[in-house]
Amino acid sequence: MAHEHRPLYDVTFAVLDVETTGGSPADDALTEVGAACWRGGELLGTFSTLVDPGGPIPEPVSALTGITDAMVTGAPTAAVVLADLTGFVGEAVVVGHNLRFDLAFLGAVAARSGWPPLDNTTVDTLALARRLVRDDVPDCRLGTLARVLRLDHLPTHRALADVLATGDLLHRMIELATGFGVLCLGDLLEFATASAPGRRRPRQRGDTASAA
């Protein structure tokens, strides 16, 4: 498990994203899974695979993602992909944008296959964006944030592209959060889940380093 006192530059973050046939983990299936690991801002590796959903992909979904039935023919099953993803992620802190959506689908696969669900420490970039930049953007969708913040990668509704955009966003949010005294993993987890609305005042020179 991740150590909350570990400085952020020494934390391995595994950003993940899934593409699916629909919005219900109980009724729909995975079509693609992507992930990438970073530590200290350095990209350590990527993971990307199509997934056999076990049935046809609805036409509107194919139109959105570009993933067709022909593309997933012969792809690994969700259970195999989950096992491979778990090995890739290891003990890293798992990150996603609206991460509960991705984890719900992966959890459904785990429940059906008998594979243990991911129980890593998690960080949601959506929560960080709502705390740090929601007053400066029309909304906190990943595409909006990538465009307004001029991130290096733009999401395309393909898993790895969205992972790279989310990784950019994570590092931008960490950069902004350091102005609020967020220096270690525990600080980041507390900041992302704080219930108080709006932004906290950035720590000024001469302020104490104790937690607010």
Coordinates of C-alpha atoms in Angstrom, one line a residue:
M1 CA 0.0 0.0 0.0
A2 CA 1.1 3.5 -0.6
H3 CA 2.6 5.4 2.3
E4 CA 0.8 8.7 3.0
H5 CA 3.9 10.5 4.1
R6 CA 5.8 9.7 0.9
P7 CA 6.6 12.9 -1.0
L8 CA 4.7 13.2 -4.2
Y9 CA 7.8 13.1 -6.4
D10 CA 8.4 9.6 -5.0
V11 CA 4.9 8.2 -5.5
T12 CA 4.1 5.9 -8.5
F13 CA 0.8 6.9 -10.0
A14 CA -1.0 4.5 -12.3
V15 CA -3.6 6.4 -14.4
L16 CA -6.3 4.2 -16.0
D17 CA -9.2 4.5 -18.3
V18 CA -11.8 2.1 -19.8
E19 CA -14.0 2.2 -22.8
T20 CA -17.3 0.3 -22.6
T21 CA -20.4 -0.7 -24.5
G22 CA -22.6 1.5 -22.3
G23 CA -22.9 3.1 -18.9
S24 CA -24.0 0.2 -16.7
P25 CA -21.4 -2.1 -15.1
A26 CA -24.1 -4.7 -14.5
D27 CA -25.3 -4.8 -18.1
D28 CA -22.5 -3.5 -20.3
A29 CA -19.0 -4.6 -21.0
L30 CA -15.4 -3.4 -21.5
T31 CA -14.1 -2.8 -25.0
E32 CA -10.8 -1.2 -24.2
V33 CA -8.5 -0.7 -21.2
G34 CA -5.6 1.7 -21.0
A35 CA -3.1 2.6 -18.2
A36 CA 0.2 4.4 -17.7
C37 CA 2.5 4.7 -14.8
W38 CA 4.4 7.8 -13.8
R39 CA 6.8 8.6 -11.0
G40 CA 8.3 12.1 -10.4
G41 CA 6.7 13.2 -13.7
E42 CA 8.5 10.5 -15.7
L43 CA 6.5 8.1 -17.8
L44 CA 7.5 4.6 -16.7
G45 CA 5.3 2.5 -19.1
T46 CA 2.0 2.1 -20.7
F47 CA -0.7 -0.6 -21.0
S48 CA -3.3 -0.7 -23.7
T49 CA -5.5 -3.5 -25.0
L50 CA -8.8 -4.0 -26.7
V51 CA -11.2 -6.3 -24.9
D52 CA -13.7 -8.8 -26.2
P53 CA -17.1 -7.5 -24.8
G54 CA -18.8 -10.9 -25.5
G55 CA -21.4 -9.3 -27.7
P56 CA -22.0 -6.5 -30.3
I57 CA -21.0 -3.0 -29.6
P58 CA -23.9 -0.6 -30.0
E59 CA -23.7 1.6 -33.1
P60 CA -23.7 5.0 -31.2
V61 CA -20.9 3.7 -29.0
S62 CA -18.8 2.6 -32.0
A63 CA -19.4 6.0 -33.6
L64 CA -18.2 7.8 -30.4
T65 CA -15.1 5.6 -29.8
G66 CA -14.2 4.3 -33.2
I67 CA -14.1 0.8 -31.7
T68 CA -15.9 -1.7 -33.9
D69 CA -17.0 -5.3 -33.6
A70 CA -14.3 -6.3 -36.0
M71 CA -11.6 -4.6 -33.9
V72 CA -12.4 -6.6 -30.8
T73 CA -12.8 -10.0 -32.5
G74 CA -10.1 -12.2 -31.0
A75 CA -9.2 -9.7 -28.3
P76 CA -8.6 -11.0 -24.8
T77 CA -11.5 -11.4 -22.4
A78 CA -12.2 -8.9 -19.6
A79 CA -11.0 -11.4 -17.0
V80 CA -7.6 -11.9 -18.7
V81 CA -7.2 -8.1 -19.2
L82 CA -8.0 -7.5 -15.5
A83 CA -5.3 -9.9 -14.4
D84 CA -2.8 -8.3 -16.7
L85 CA -3.8 -4.8 -15.6
T86 CA -3.5 -5.7 -12.0
G87 CA 0.1 -6.9 -12.6
F88 CA 0.9 -3.7 -14.5
V89 CA -0.5 -1.4 -11.8
G90 CA 1.1 -3.3 -8.8
E91 CA 0.9 -1.2 -5.7
A92 CA 0.8 2.2 -7.5
V93 CA -1.7 4.8 -6.5
V94 CA -4.6 4.4 -9.1
V95 CA -5.7 7.6 -10.8
G96 CA -8.6 8.4 -13.1
H97 CA -11.0 11.1 -14.1
N98 CA -14.4 10.2 -12.6
L99 CA -12.5 7.2 -11.4
R100 CA -15.5 5.5 -9.8
F101 CA -16.9 4.8 -13.3
D102 CA -13.7 2.9 -14.3
L103 CA -13.5 1.0 -11.0
A104 CA -17.1 0.0 -11.2
F105 CA -16.6 -1.8 -14.5
L106 CA -13.4 -3.4 -13.3
G107 CA -15.1 -4.4 -10.1
A108 CA -17.9 -6.0 -12.0
V109 CA -15.4 -8.0 -14.0
A110 CA -13.6 -9.1 -10.8
A111 CA -16.9 -10.2 -9.3
R112 CA -17.8 -12.3 -12.3
S113 CA -14.4 -13.8 -12.8
G114 CA -13.4 -14.4 -9.2
W115 CA -10.4 -12.1 -9.6
P116 CA -9.7 -9.8 -6.6
P117 CA -10.8 -6.2 -7.3
L118 CA -8.2 -3.4 -7.3
D119 CA -7.9 -2.1 -3.8
N120 CA -5.1 0.4 -4.3
T121 CA -5.1 3.9 -2.9
T122 CA -7.0 6.1 -5.4
V123 CA -7.0 9.7 -6.5
D124 CA -9.7 11.2 -8.8
T125 CA -8.5 14.1 -11.0
L126 CA -12.2 15.2 -11.3
A127 CA -12.2 15.9 -7.5
L128 CA -8.9 17.8 -7.8
A129 CA -10.1 19.9 -10.7
R130 CA -13.3 20.8 -8.8
R131 CA -11.2 22.1 -5.9
L132 CA -8.5 23.8 -7.9
V133 CA -9.9 25.2 -11.2
R134 CA -13.7 24.9 -11.3
D135 CA -14.1 28.7 -11.1
D136 CA -11.9 29.1 -14.2
V137 CA -13.5 26.5 -16.6
P138 CA -17.0 26.0 -18.1
D139 CA -17.1 22.5 -16.6
C140 CA -14.7 19.8 -15.3
R141 CA -15.1 17.3 -18.2
L142 CA -11.7 15.9 -19.2
G143 CA -12.0 17.4 -22.7
T144 CA -12.8 20.8 -21.4
L145 CA -10.0 20.8 -18.9
A146 CA -7.5 19.5 -21.5
R147 CA -8.5 22.3 -23.9
V148 CA -8.7 25.2 -21.4
L149 CA -5.5 24.2 -19.5
R150 CA -3.7 23.6 -22.8
L151 CA -2.6 20.1 -21.8
D152 CA -0.2 18.3 -24.1
H153 CA -2.7 15.5 -24.9
L154 CA -6.4 15.7 -25.7
P155 CA -8.9 12.9 -24.9
T156 CA -10.4 11.1 -27.9
H157 CA -12.7 8.4 -26.2
R158 CA -9.9 5.9 -26.7
A159 CA -8.4 4.5 -23.5
L160 CA -4.7 5.3 -23.8
A161 CA -5.3 8.7 -25.3
D162 CA -7.6 9.5 -22.4
V163 CA -5.0 8.1 -20.0
L164 CA -2.3 10.4 -21.3
A165 CA -4.6 13.4 -21.1
T166 CA -5.5 12.5 -17.5
G167 CA -1.8 12.1 -16.7
D168 CA -1.2 15.6 -17.9
L169 CA -4.1 16.8 -15.8
L170 CA -2.8 15.0 -12.7
H171 CA 0.5 16.6 -13.0
R172 CA -1.0 20.1 -13.6
M173 CA -3.3 19.6 -10.5
I174 CA -0.3 18.5 -8.4
E175 CA 1.6 21.6 -9.5
L176 CA -1.3 23.8 -8.5
A177 CA -1.9 22.0 -5.3
T178 CA 1.6 22.6 -4.0
G179 CA 0.6 26.2 -3.5
F180 CA -1.8 24.9 -0.9
G181 CA 0.9 23.0 1.0
V182 CA 0.2 19.7 -0.7
L183 CA 3.6 18.0 -0.7
C184 CA 3.0 14.3 0.2
L185 CA 0.5 11.7 -0.8
G186 CA -1.5 12.1 2.4
D187 CA -1.8 15.8 1.7
L188 CA -3.1 15.1 -1.8
L189 CA -5.6 12.5 -0.6
E190 CA -7.0 14.9 2.0
F191 CA -7.1 17.8 -0.4
A192 CA -9.0 15.7 -3.0
T193 CA -11.6 14.5 -0.6
A194 CA -12.1 17.6 1.5
S195 CA -15.8 18.4 1.9
A196 CA -15.4 22.2 2.3
P197 CA -16.5 23.9 -1.0
G198 CA -14.3 26.2 -2.9
R199 CA -10.6 26.6 -2.8
R200 CA -8.4 26.9 0.2
R201 CA -6.1 29.9 0.5
P202 CA -2.6 29.2 -0.8
R203 CA -0.1 29.0 1.9
Q204 CA 1.9 32.2 2.2
R205 CA 5.5 32.7 3.2
G206 CA 5.7 32.6 7.0
D207 CA 2.6 30.3 7.4
T208 CA 3.2 27.2 9.6
A209 CA 3.6 23.8 7.9
S210 CA 1.0 22.2 10.1
A211 CA -2.1 20.6 8.4
A212 CA -5.1 22.9 8.2

